[in-house]
PDB file of C-alpha atoms in Angstrom:
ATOM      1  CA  UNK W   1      11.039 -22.791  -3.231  1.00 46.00           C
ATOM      2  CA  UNK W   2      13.585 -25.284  -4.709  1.00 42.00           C
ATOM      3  CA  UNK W   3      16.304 -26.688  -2.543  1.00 40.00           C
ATOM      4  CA  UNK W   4      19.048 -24.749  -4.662  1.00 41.00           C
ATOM      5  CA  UNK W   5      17.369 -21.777  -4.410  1.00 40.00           C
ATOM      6  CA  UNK W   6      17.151 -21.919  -0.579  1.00 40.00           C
ATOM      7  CA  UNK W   7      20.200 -22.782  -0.324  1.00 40.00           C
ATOM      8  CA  UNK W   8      22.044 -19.656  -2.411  1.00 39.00           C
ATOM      9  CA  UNK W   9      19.326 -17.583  -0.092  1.00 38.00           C
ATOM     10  CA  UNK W  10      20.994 -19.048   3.071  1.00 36.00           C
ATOM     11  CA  UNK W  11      24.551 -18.797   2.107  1.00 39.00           C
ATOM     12  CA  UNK W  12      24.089 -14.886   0.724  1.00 40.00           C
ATOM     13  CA  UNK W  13      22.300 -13.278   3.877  1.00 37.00           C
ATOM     14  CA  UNK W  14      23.655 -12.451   7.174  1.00 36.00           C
ATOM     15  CA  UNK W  15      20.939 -10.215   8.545  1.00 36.00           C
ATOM     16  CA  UNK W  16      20.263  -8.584  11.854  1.00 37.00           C
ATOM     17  CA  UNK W  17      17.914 -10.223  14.773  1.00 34.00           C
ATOM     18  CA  UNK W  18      16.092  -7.432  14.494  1.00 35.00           C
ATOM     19  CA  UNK W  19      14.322  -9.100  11.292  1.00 35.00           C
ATOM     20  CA  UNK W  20      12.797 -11.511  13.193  1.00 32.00           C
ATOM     21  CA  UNK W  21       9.496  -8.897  13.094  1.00 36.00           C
ATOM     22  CA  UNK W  22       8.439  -9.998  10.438  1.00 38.00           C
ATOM     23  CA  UNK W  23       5.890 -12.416  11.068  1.00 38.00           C
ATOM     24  CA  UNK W  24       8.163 -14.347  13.068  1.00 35.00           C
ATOM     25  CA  UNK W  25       7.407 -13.673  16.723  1.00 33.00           C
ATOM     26  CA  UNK W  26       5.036 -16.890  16.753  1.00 36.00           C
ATOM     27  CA  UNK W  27       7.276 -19.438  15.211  1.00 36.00           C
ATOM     28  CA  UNK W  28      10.559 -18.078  17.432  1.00 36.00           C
ATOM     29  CA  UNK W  29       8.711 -19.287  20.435  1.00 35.00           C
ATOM     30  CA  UNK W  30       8.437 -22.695  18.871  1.00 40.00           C
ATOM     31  CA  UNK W  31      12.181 -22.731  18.405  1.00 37.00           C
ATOM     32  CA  UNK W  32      14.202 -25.484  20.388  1.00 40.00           C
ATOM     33  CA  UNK W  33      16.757 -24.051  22.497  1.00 44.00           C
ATOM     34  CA  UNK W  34      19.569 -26.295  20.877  1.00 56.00           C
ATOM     35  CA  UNK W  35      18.783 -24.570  17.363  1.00 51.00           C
ATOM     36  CA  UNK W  36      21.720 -21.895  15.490  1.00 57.00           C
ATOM     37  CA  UNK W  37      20.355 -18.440  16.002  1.00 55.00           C
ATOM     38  CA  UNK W  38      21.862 -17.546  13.059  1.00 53.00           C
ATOM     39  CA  UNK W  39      20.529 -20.522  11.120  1.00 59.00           C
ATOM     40  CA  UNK W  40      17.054 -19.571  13.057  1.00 54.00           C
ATOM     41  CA  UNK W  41      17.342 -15.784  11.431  1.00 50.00           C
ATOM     42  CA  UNK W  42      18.330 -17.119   8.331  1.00 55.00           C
ATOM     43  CA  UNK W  43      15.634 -19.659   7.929  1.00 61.00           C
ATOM     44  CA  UNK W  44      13.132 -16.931   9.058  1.00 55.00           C
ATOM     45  CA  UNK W  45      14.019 -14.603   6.233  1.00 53.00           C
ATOM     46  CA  UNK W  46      13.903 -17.576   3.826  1.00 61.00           C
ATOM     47  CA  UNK W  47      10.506 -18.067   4.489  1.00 64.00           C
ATOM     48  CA  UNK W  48       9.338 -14.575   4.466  1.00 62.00           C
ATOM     49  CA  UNK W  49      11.291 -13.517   1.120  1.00 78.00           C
ATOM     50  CA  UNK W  50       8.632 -14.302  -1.469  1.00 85.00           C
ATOM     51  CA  UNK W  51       9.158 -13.436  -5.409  1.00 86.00           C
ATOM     52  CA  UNK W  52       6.564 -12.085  -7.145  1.00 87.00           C
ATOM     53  CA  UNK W  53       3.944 -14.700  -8.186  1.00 75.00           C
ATOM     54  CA  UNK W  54       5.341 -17.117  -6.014  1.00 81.00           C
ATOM     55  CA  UNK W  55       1.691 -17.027  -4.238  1.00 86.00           C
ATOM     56  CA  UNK W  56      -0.098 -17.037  -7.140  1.00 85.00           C
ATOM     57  CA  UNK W  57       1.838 -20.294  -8.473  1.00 86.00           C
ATOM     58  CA  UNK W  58       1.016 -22.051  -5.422  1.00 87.00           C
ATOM     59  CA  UNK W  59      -2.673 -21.596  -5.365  1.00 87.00           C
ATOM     60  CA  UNK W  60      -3.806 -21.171  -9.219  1.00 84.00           C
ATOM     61  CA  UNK W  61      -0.783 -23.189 -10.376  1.00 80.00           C
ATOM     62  CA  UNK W  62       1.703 -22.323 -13.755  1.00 88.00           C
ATOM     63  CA  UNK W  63      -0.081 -24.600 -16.313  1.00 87.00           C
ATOM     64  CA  UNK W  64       2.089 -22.820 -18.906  1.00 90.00           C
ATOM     65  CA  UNK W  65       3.980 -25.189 -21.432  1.00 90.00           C
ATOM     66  CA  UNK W  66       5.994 -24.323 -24.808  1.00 92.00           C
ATOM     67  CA  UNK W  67       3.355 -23.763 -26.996  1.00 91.00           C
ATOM     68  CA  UNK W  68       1.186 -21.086 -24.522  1.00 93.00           C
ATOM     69  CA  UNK W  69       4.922 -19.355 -23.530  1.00 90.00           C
ATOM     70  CA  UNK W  70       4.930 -19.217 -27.546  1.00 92.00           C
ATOM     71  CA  UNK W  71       1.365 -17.596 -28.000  1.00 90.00           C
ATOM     72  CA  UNK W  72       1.878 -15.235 -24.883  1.00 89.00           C
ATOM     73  CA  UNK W  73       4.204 -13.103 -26.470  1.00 91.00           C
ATOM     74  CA  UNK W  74       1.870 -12.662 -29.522  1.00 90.00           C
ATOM     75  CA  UNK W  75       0.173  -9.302 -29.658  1.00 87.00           C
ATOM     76  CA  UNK W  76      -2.744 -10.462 -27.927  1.00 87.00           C
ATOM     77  CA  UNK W  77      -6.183  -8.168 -30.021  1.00 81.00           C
ATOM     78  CA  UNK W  78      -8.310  -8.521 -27.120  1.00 79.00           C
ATOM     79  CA  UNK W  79      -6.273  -6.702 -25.221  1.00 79.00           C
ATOM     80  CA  UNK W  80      -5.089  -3.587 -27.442  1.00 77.00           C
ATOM     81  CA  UNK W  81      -4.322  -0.659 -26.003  1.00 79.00           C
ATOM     82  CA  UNK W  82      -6.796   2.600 -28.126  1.00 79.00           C
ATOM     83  CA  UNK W  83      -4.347   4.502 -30.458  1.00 75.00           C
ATOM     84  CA  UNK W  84      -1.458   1.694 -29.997  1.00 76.00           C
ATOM     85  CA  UNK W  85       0.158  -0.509 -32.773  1.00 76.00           C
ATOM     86  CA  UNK W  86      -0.213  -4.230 -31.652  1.00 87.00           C
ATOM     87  CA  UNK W  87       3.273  -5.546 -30.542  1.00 92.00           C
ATOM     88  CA  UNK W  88       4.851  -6.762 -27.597  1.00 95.00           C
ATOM     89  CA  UNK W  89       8.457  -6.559 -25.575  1.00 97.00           C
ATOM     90  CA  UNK W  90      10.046  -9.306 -23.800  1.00 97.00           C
ATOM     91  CA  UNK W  91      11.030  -9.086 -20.345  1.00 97.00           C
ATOM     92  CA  UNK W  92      11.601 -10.736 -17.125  1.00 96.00           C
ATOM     93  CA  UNK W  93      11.143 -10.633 -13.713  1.00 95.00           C
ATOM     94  CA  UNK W  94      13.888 -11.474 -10.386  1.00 95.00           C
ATOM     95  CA  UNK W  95      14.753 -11.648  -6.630  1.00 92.00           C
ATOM     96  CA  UNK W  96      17.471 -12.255  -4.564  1.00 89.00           C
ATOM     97  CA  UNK W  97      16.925 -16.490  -5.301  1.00 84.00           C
ATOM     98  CA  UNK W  98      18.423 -15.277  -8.627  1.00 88.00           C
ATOM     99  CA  UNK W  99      21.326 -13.892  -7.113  1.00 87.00           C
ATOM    100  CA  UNK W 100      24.225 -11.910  -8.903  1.00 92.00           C
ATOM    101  CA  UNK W 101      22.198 -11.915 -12.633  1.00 94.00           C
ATOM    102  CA  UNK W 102      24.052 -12.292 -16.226  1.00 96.00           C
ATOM    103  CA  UNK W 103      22.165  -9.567 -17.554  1.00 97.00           C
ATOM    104  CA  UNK W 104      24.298 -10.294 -21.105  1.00 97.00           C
ATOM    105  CA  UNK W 105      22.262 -13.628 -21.203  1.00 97.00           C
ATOM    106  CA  UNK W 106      18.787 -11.668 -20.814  1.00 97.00           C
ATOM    107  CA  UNK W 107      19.631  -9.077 -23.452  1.00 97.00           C
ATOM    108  CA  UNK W 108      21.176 -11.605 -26.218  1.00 97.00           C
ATOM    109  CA  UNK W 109      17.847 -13.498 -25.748  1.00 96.00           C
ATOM    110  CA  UNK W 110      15.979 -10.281 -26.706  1.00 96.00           C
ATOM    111  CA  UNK W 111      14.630  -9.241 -22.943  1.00 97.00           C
ATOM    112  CA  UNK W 112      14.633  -5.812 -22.355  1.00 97.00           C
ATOM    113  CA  UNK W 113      13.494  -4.563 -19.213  1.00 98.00           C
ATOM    114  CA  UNK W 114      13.184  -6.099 -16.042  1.00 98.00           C
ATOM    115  CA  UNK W 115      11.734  -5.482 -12.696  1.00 98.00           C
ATOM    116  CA  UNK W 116      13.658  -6.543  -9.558  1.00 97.00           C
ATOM    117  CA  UNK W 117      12.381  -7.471  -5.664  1.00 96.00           C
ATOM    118  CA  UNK W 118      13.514  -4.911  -3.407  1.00 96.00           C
ATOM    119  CA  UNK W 119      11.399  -5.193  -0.710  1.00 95.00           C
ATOM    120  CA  UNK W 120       8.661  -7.152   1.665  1.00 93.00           C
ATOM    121  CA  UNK W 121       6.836  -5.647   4.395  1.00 92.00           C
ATOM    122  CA  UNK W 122       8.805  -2.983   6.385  1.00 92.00           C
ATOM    123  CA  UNK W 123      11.991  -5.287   7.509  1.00 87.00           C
ATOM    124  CA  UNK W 124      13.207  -6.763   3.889  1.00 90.00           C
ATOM    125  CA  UNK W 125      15.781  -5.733   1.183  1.00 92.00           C
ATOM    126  CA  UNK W 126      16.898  -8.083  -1.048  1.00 92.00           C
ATOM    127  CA  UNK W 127      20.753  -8.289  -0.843  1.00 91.00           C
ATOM    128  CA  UNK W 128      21.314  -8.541  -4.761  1.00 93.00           C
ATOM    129  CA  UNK W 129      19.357  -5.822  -5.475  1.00 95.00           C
ATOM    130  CA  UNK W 130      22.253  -3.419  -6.476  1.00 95.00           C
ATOM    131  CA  UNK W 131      23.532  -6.193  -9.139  1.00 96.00           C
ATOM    132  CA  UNK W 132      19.892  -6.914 -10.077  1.00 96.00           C
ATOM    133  CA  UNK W 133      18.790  -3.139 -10.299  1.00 97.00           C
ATOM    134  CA  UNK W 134      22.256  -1.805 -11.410  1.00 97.00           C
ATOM    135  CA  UNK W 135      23.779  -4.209 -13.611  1.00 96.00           C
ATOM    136  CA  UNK W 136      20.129  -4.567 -15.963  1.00 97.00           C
ATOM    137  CA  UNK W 137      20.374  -0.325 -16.327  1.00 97.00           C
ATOM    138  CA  UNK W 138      24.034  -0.899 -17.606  1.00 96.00           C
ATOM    139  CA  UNK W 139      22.941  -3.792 -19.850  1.00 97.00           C
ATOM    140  CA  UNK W 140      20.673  -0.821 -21.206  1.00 96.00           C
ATOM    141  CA  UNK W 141      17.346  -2.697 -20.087  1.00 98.00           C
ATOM    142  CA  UNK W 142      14.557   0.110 -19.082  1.00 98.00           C
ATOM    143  CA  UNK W 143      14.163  -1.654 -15.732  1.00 98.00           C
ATOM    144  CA  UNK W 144      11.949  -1.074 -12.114  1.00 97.00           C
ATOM    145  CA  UNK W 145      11.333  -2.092  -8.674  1.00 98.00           C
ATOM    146  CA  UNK W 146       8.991  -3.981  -7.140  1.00 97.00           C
ATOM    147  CA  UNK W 147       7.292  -4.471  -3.146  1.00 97.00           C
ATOM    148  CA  UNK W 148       6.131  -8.015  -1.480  1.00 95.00           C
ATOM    149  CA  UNK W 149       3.082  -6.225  -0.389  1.00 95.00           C
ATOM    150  CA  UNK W 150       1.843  -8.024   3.503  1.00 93.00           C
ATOM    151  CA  UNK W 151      -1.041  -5.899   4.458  1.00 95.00           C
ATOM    152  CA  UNK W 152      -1.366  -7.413   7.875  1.00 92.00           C
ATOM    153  CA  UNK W 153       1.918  -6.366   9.102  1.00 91.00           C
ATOM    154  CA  UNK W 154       2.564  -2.169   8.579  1.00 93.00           C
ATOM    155  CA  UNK W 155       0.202   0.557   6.497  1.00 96.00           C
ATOM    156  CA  UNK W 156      -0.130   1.010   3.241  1.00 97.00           C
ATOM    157  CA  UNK W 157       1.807   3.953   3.535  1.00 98.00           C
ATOM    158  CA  UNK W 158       4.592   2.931   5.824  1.00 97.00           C
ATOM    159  CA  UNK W 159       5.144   0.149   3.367  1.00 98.00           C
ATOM    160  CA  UNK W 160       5.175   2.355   0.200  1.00 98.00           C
ATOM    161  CA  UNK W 161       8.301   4.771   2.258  1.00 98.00           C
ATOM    162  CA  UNK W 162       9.945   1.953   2.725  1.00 98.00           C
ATOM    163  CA  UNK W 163       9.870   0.832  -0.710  1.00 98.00           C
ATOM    164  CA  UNK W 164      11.180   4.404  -1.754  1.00 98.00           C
ATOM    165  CA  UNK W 165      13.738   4.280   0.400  1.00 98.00           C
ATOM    166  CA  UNK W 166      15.031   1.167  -0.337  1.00 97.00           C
ATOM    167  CA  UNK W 167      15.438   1.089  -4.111  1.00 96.00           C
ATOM    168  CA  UNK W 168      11.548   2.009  -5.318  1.00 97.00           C
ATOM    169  CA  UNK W 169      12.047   5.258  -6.012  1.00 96.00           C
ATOM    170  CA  UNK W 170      11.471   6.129  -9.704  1.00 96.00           C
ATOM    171  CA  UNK W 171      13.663   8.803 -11.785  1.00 94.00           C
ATOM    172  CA  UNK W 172      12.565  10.741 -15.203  1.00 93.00           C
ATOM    173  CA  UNK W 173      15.682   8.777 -16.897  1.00 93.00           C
ATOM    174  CA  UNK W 174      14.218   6.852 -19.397  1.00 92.00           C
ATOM    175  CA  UNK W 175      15.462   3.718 -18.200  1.00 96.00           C
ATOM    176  CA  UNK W 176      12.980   3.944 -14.782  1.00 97.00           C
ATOM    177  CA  UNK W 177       9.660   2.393 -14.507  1.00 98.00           C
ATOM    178  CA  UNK W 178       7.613   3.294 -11.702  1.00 98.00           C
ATOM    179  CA  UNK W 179       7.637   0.645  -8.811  1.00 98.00           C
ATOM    180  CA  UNK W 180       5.441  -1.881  -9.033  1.00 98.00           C
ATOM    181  CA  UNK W 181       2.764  -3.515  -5.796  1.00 98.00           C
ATOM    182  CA  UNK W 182       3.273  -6.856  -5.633  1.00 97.00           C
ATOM    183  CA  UNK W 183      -0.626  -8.239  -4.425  1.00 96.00           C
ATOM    184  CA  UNK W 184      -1.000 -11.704  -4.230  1.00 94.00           C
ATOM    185  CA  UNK W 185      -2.233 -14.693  -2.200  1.00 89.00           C
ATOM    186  CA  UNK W 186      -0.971 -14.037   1.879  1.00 89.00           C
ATOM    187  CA  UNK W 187       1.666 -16.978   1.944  1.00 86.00           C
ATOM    188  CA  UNK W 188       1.079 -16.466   5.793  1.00 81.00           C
ATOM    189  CA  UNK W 189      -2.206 -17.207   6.584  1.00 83.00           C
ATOM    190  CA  UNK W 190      -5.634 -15.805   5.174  1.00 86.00           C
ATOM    191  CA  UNK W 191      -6.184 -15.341   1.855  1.00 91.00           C
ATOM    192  CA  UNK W 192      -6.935 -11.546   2.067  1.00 93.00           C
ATOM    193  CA  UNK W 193      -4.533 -11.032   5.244  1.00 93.00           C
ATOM    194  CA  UNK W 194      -7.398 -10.635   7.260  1.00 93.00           C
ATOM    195  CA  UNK W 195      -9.177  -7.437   5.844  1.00 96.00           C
ATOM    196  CA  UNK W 196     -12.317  -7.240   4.064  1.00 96.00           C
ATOM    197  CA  UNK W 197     -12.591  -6.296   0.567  1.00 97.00           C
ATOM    198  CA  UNK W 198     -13.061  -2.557   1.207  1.00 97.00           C
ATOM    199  CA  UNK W 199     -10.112  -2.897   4.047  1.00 97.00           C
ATOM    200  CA  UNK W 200      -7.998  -3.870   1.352  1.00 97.00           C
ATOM    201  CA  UNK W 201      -8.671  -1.531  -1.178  1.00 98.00           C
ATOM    202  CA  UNK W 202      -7.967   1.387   2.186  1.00 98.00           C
ATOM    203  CA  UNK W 203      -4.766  -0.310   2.195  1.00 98.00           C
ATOM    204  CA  UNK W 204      -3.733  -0.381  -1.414  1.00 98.00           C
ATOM    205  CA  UNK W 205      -4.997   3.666  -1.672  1.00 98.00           C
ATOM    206  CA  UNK W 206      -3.023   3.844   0.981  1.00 98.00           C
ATOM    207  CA  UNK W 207      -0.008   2.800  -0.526  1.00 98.00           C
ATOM    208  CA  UNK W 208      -1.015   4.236  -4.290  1.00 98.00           C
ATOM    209  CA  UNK W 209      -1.230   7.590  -2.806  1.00 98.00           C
ATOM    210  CA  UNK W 210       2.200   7.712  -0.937  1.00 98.00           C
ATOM    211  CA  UNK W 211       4.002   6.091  -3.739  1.00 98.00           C
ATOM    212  CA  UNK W 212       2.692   9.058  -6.053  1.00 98.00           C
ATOM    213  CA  UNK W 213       3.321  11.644  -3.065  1.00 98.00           C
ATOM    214  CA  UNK W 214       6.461  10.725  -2.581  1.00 98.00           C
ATOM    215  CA  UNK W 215       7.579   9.978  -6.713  1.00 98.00           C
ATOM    216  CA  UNK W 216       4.871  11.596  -8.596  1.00 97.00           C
ATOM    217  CA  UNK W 217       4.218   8.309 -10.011  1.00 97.00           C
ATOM    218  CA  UNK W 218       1.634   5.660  -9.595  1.00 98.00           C
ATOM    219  CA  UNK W 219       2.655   2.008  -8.569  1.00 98.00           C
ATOM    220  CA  UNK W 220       2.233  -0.290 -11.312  1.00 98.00           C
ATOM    221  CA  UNK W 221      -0.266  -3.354  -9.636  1.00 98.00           C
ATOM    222  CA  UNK W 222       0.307  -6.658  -9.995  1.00 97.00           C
ATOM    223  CA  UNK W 223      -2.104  -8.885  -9.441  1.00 97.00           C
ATOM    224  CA  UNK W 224      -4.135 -11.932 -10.584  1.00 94.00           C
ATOM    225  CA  UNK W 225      -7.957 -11.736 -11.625  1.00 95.00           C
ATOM    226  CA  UNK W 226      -8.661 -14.539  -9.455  1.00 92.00           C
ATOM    227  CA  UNK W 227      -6.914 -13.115  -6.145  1.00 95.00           C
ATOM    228  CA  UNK W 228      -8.164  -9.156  -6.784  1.00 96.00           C
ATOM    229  CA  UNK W 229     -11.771 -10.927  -7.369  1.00 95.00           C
ATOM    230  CA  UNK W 230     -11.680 -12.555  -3.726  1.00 94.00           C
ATOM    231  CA  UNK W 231      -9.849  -9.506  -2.165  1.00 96.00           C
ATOM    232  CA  UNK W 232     -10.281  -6.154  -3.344  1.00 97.00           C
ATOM    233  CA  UNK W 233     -13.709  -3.252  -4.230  1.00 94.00           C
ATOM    234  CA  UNK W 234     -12.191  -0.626  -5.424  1.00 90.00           C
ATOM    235  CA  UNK W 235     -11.535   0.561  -8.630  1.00 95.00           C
ATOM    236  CA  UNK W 236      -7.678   1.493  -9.583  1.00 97.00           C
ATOM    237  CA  UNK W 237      -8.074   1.518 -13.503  1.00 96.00           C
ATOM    238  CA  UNK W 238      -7.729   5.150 -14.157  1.00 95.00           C
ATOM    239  CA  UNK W 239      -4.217   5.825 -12.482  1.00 97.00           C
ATOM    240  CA  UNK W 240      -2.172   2.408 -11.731  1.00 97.00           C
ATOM    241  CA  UNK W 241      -0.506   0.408 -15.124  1.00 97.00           C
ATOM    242  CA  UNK W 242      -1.421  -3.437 -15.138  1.00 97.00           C
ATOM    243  CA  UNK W 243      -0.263  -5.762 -14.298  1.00 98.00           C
ATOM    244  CA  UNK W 244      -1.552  -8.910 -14.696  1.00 96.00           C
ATOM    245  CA  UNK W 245      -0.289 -12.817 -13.739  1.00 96.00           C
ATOM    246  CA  UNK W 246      -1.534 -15.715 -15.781  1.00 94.00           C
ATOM    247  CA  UNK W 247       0.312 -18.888 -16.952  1.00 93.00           C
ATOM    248  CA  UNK W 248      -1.898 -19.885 -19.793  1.00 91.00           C
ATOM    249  CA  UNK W 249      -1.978 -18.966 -23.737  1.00 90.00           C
ATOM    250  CA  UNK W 250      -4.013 -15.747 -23.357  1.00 90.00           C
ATOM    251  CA  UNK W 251      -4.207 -13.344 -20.621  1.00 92.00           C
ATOM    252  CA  UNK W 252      -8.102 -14.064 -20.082  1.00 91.00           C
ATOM    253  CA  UNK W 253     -10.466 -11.820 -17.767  1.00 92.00           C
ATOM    254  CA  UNK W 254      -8.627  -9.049 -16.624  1.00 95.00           C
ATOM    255  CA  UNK W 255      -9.240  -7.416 -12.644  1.00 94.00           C
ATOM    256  CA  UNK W 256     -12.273  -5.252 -12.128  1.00 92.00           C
ATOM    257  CA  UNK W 257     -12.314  -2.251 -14.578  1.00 93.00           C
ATOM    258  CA  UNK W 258      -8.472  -2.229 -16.271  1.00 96.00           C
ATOM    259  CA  UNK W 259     -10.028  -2.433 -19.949  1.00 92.00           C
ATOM    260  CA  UNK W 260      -6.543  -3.551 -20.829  1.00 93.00           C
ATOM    261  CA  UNK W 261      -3.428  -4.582 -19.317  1.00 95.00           C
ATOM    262  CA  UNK W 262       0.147  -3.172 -19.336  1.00 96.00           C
ATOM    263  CA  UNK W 263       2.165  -6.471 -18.622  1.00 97.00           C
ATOM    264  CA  UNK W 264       1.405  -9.753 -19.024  1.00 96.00           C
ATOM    265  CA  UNK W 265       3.568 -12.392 -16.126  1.00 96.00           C
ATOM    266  CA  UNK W 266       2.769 -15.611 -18.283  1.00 95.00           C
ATOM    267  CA  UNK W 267       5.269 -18.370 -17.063  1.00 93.00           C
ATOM    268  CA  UNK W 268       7.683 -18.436 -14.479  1.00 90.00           C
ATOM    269  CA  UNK W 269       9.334 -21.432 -16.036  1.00 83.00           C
ATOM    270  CA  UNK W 270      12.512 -21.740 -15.974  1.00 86.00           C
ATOM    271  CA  UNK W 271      11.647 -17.898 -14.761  1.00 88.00           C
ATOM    272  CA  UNK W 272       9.526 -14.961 -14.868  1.00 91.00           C
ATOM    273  CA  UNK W 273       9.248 -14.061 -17.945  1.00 93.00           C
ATOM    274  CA  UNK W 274       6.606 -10.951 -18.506  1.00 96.00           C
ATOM    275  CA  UNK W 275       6.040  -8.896 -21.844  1.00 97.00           C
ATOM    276  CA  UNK W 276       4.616  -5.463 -22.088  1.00 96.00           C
ATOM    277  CA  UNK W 277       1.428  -4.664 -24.482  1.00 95.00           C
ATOM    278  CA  UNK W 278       2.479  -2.279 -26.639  1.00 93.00           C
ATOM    279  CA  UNK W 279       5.754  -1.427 -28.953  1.00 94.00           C
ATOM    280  CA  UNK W 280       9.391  -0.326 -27.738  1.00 96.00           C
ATOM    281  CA  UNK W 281       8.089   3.647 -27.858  1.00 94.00           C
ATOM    282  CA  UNK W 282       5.417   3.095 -25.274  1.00 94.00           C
ATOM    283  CA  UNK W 283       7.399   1.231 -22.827  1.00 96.00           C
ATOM    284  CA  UNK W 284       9.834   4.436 -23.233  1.00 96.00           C
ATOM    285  CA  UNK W 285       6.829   6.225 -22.489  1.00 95.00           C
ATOM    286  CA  UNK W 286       5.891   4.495 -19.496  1.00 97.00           C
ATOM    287  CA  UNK W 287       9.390   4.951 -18.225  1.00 97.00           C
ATOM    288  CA  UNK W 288       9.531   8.362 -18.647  1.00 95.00           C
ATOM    289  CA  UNK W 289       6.097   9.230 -17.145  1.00 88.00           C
TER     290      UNK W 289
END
């Protein structure tokens, strides 16, 4: 995380002690006594707030220059959905180290929808979510929610409520895309969080299965090839959307079984920028369900 981004993250939250769970119990006990508590809490949080592909950048690395940004948002033929015209939308991705988002800018430059961090674990909410999530629906951008997924610290399941009940929810508006499951590299500790491959796919079921129960939607799943290939055994082609991280000039080897993918996260430079396989119509569809 850059120094300016840490530092809007630091000025913007005042946040209860009771945060401190996640993750944090270990490196609180390390704390000197002459240290801020509310600097503490706040340097806590901005360590366990990650954006989505933050992970994946630090282990596979953004490669991604001018000319494969340009060829990303090509239709890519490999990749074709059956029965859909090749084209592509533009969109983007944020969190709170945004913070309070032009969405003018975004739209002017041809973005047009956008999924926004609400939530990590079971103890964070991004405090710019309301501008994020908000403020892109009145720019007119179809736009979604997504979870910091940290399988070693609550269930599947408790994590998916939380998600729904802080912003994940999804509504039959037209302008609501189903939440998405952030799964990435643990920025904690193991790579897999500790589980093996078939106690990682429990947990994402877990999750996939309360998120519909509670929406009647799937999550979307972002992932990368490389980190589903270490982590996960199971097989979510047939009811969660794609999608997919890599920061090169084609999307490559997609996770086990998705014959195609739904959105492409190609560069985060100078941010997440993402864009959905398929014409205007279909990402209409996948909003509406």
């Amino acid at each position: 995380m850059s120094t300016s981004r840490r530092g809007r993250l630091f000025a913007a939250l005042v946040v209860p002690a009771t945060l401190l769970l996640l993750g944090s119990t270990a490196q609180a006990a390390t704390l000197s006594p002459e240290v801020d508590p509310v600097s503490a809490i706040n340097a806590d949080i901005a360590q366990h707030n990650h954006e989505l592909g933050s992970q994946i950048r630090r282990v596979e690395g953004d490669k991604s220059t001018p000319d494969t940004q340009k060829a990303a948002q090509q239709p890519q033929p490999g990749q074709a959905i059956p029965g859909q015209v090749l084209a592509t939308v533009a969109g983007i991705d944020v969190a709170s180290y945004q913070g309070n988002v032009n969405w003018a800018t975004y739209w002017n430059q041809g973005k047009r929808f956008v999924w926004t961090k609400a939530t990590e674990s079971t103890s964070y909410t991004n405090p710019y979510f309301a501008q994020q999530y908000n403020g892109s629906y009145n720019q007119g951008f179809i736009r979604g929610a997504y979870h910091f997924a940290t399988p070693n610290t609550a269930s599947g399941a408790a994590q998916a409520r939380y998600f729904v009940a802080h912003g994940g929810g999804w509504s039959k508006d037209g302008k609501t895309l189903p939440g998405a499951l952030d799964m990435e590299y643990n920025p904690y500790g193991a790579t897999c969080y500790g589980l093996s491959k078939a106690g990682m796919t429990s947990w994402i079921l877990d999750f996939h299965d309360t998120y519909h129960a509670l929406t009647g939607r799937y999550p979307v799943i972002y992932t990368s090839t490389s980190w589903w290939s270490s982590c996960v055994s199971g097989d979510f082609s047939s009811t969660a959307p794609l999608w997919v991280a890599r920061y090169a000039s084609s999307v490559g080897t997609l996770p086990y079984n998705w014959g195609f993918y739904t959105v492409w996260q190609y560069t985060s430079s100078p941010l997440d920028q993402d864009t959905f396989n398929g014409a205007y119509d279909r990402l209409q569809a996948l909003a509406n369900g």
